[in-house]
Every structure is written in C-alpha cells, then in structure tokens.
C-alpha cells in the first residue's frame, strides 16, 4: 500500500520485532524515521515506535513484555532515571 508521500507502508505481522522511544512530548523526534528507514534498507522485520507516556513506565510494564517481540527501548528525560533505577534494582 502506498502512502501520500509515495513510500511503501510497512506491514507488521505476528513475527515483527518492535522497540521504540519512551518519553514525554515526543512529537518532534526523528528517531522513528531514522530507525525504520535503516530497518527497511537492511531488510529487517522490525519497527521503531514512539511511546509518548504521561508517567514513567513501571516494572510491570517491562515484565509484561518479557518473552515478546520487543527488542528494546531508548528512554528520554524525564523518565530516564526512573527506568534506570528499575533495572539497577534487578541486578
């Protein structure tokens, strides 16, 4: 399917891996464009999304994704310290 910009839309299936940027006020970021273009050029079945959240994700959020097709996240301020603390406490 073609988009208005003339680019092919990506198909997301059951085996598609995904990751993204977690933060607040992410409307300006170019990260999805950069990551998804690279994935397309490399022929990878993955997608990079923005997850614009009102509050920092909890440990339960990350635990629920264990064993899923998630490959990872980048985390921006103001959540970076809170998320880092979740993973430091797992060591």
PDB file of C-alpha atoms in Angstrom:
ATOM      1  CA  UNK A   1       0.000   0.000   0.000  1.00  0.00           C
ATOM      2  CA  UNK A   2       1.400   3.418  -0.883  1.00  0.00           C
ATOM      3  CA  UNK A   3       1.250   6.446   1.371  1.00  0.00           C
ATOM      4  CA  UNK A   4       0.612  10.015   0.268  1.00  0.00           C
ATOM      5  CA  UNK A   5       4.382  10.577   0.316  1.00  0.00           C
ATOM      6  CA  UNK A   6       4.832   7.756  -2.182  1.00  0.00           C
ATOM      7  CA  UNK A   7       6.582   5.446   0.286  1.00  0.00           C
ATOM      8  CA  UNK A   8       5.573   1.867   0.837  1.00  0.00           C
ATOM      9  CA  UNK A   9       3.813   1.273   4.163  1.00  0.00           C
ATOM     10  CA  UNK A  10       5.432  -1.313   6.399  1.00  0.00           C
ATOM     11  CA  UNK A  11       3.498  -4.496   7.106  1.00  0.00           C
ATOM     12  CA  UNK A  12       3.523  -5.526  10.751  1.00  0.00           C
ATOM     13  CA  UNK A  13       2.959  -9.209  11.377  1.00  0.00           C
ATOM     14  CA  UNK A  14       2.998 -11.617  14.306  1.00  0.00           C
ATOM     15  CA  UNK A  15       6.781 -12.071  13.999  1.00  0.00           C
ATOM     16  CA  UNK A  16       7.663  -8.393  13.572  1.00  0.00           C
ATOM     17  CA  UNK A  17      10.074  -7.249  16.285  1.00  0.00           C
ATOM     18  CA  UNK A  18       9.479  -3.828  17.782  1.00  0.00           C
ATOM     19  CA  UNK A  19      11.084  -1.304  20.039  1.00  0.00           C
ATOM     20  CA  UNK A  20      10.967   2.382  20.478  1.00  0.00           C
ATOM     21  CA  UNK A  21      11.407   5.601  22.301  1.00  0.00           C
ATOM     22  CA  UNK A  22       9.790   6.028  25.716  1.00  0.00           C
ATOM     23  CA  UNK A  23       9.250   9.546  26.978  1.00  0.00           C
ATOM     24  CA  UNK A  24       7.024  12.564  27.111  1.00  0.00           C
ATOM     25  CA  UNK A  25       6.389  15.132  24.375  1.00  0.00           C
ATOM     26  CA  UNK A  26       7.919  13.086  21.578  1.00  0.00           C
ATOM     27  CA  UNK A  27       6.156  14.692  18.624  1.00  0.00           C
ATOM     28  CA  UNK A  28       9.370  16.343  17.411  1.00  0.00           C
ATOM     29  CA  UNK A  29      11.607  13.256  17.339  1.00  0.00           C
ATOM     30  CA  UNK A  30      13.112  11.910  14.130  1.00  0.00           C
ATOM     31  CA  UNK A  31      14.034   8.603  15.772  1.00  0.00           C
ATOM     32  CA  UNK A  32      11.279   6.507  14.146  1.00  0.00           C
ATOM     33  CA  UNK A  33      12.167   7.850  10.702  1.00  0.00           C
ATOM     34  CA  UNK A  34      15.855   7.069  11.234  1.00  0.00           C
ATOM     35  CA  UNK A  35      15.372   3.595  12.743  1.00  0.00           C
ATOM     36  CA  UNK A  36      12.601   2.487  10.377  1.00  0.00           C
ATOM     37  CA  UNK A  37      14.500   3.679   7.296  1.00  0.00           C
ATOM     38  CA  UNK A  38      17.571   1.732   8.431  1.00  0.00           C
ATOM     39  CA  UNK A  39      15.466  -1.383   9.099  1.00  0.00           C
ATOM     40  CA  UNK A  40      13.869  -1.122   5.669  1.00  0.00           C
ATOM     41  CA  UNK A  41      17.230  -0.709   3.928  1.00  0.00           C
ATOM     42  CA  UNK A  42      18.627  -3.703   5.824  1.00  0.00           C
ATOM     43  CA  UNK A  43      15.544  -5.842   5.133  1.00  0.00           C
ATOM     44  CA  UNK A  44      14.770  -6.323   8.828  1.00  0.00           C
ATOM     45  CA  UNK A  45      11.279  -7.244  10.019  1.00  0.00           C
ATOM     46  CA  UNK A  46      11.120  -4.696  12.813  1.00  0.00           C
ATOM     47  CA  UNK A  47       9.523  -1.363  13.611  1.00  0.00           C
ATOM     48  CA  UNK A  48      10.531   1.503  15.911  1.00  0.00           C
ATOM     49  CA  UNK A  49       7.707   3.401  17.615  1.00  0.00           C
ATOM     50  CA  UNK A  50       7.302   6.371  19.919  1.00  0.00           C
ATOM     51  CA  UNK A  51       5.519   5.667  23.184  1.00  0.00           C
ATOM     52  CA  UNK A  52       4.536   9.098  24.493  1.00  0.00           C
ATOM     53  CA  UNK A  53       3.587   8.486  28.120  1.00  0.00           C
ATOM     54  CA  UNK A  54       2.205  10.707  30.884  1.00  0.00           C
ATOM     55  CA  UNK A  55       4.245   8.923  33.556  1.00  0.00           C
ATOM     56  CA  UNK A  56       7.279   6.674  33.682  1.00  0.00           C
ATOM     57  CA  UNK A  57       6.609   3.033  32.822  1.00  0.00           C
ATOM     58  CA  UNK A  58       6.531   0.676  35.785  1.00  0.00           C
ATOM     59  CA  UNK A  59       8.383  -2.554  36.370  1.00  0.00           C
ATOM     60  CA  UNK A  60       5.124  -4.353  35.477  1.00  0.00           C
ATOM     61  CA  UNK A  61       5.196  -2.674  32.033  1.00  0.00           C
ATOM     62  CA  UNK A  62       8.604  -4.158  31.264  1.00  0.00           C
ATOM     63  CA  UNK A  63       7.811  -7.514  32.895  1.00  0.00           C
ATOM     64  CA  UNK A  64       4.706  -7.853  30.705  1.00  0.00           C
ATOM     65  CA  UNK A  65       6.920  -7.540  27.619  1.00  0.00           C
ATOM     66  CA  UNK A  66       9.295 -10.332  28.642  1.00  0.00           C
ATOM     67  CA  UNK A  67       9.219 -13.043  26.009  1.00  0.00           C
ATOM     68  CA  UNK A  68       7.539 -10.797  23.438  1.00  0.00           C
ATOM     69  CA  UNK A  69       8.895  -9.455  20.161  1.00  0.00           C
ATOM     70  CA  UNK A  70      10.306  -6.329  21.853  1.00  0.00           C
ATOM     71  CA  UNK A  71      13.975  -5.720  21.123  1.00  0.00           C
ATOM     72  CA  UNK A  72      14.468  -2.689  23.374  1.00  0.00           C
ATOM     73  CA  UNK A  73      13.804   0.940  24.127  1.00  0.00           C
ATOM     74  CA  UNK A  74      15.521   4.273  24.270  1.00  0.00           C
ATOM     75  CA  UNK A  75      14.322   6.329  27.223  1.00  0.00           C
ATOM     76  CA  UNK A  76      14.297  10.131  27.400  1.00  0.00           C
ATOM     77  CA  UNK A  77      14.046  12.554  30.257  1.00  0.00           C
ATOM     78  CA  UNK A  78      12.109  12.867  32.478  1.00  0.00           C
ATOM     79  CA  UNK A  79      11.838   9.052  32.715  1.00  0.00           C
ATOM     80  CA  UNK A  80      15.466   8.035  32.197  1.00  0.00           C
ATOM     81  CA  UNK A  81      16.444   7.992  35.880  1.00  0.00           C
ATOM     82  CA  UNK A  82      13.280   6.183  37.000  1.00  0.00           C
ATOM     83  CA  UNK A  83      13.628   3.464  34.359  1.00  0.00           C
ATOM     84  CA  UNK A  84      17.357   3.064  35.047  1.00  0.00           C
ATOM     85  CA  UNK A  85      16.554   2.541  38.735  1.00  0.00           C
ATOM     86  CA  UNK A  86      14.140  -0.280  37.829  1.00  0.00           C
ATOM     87  CA  UNK A  87      16.881  -2.154  36.028  1.00  0.00           C
ATOM     88  CA  UNK A  88      19.609  -1.380  38.556  1.00  0.00           C
ATOM     89  CA  UNK A  89      17.425  -2.989  41.254  1.00  0.00           C
ATOM     90  CA  UNK A  90      17.250  -6.218  39.190  1.00  0.00           C
ATOM     91  CA  UNK A  91      20.995  -6.833  39.389  1.00  0.00           C
TER      92      UNK A  91
END
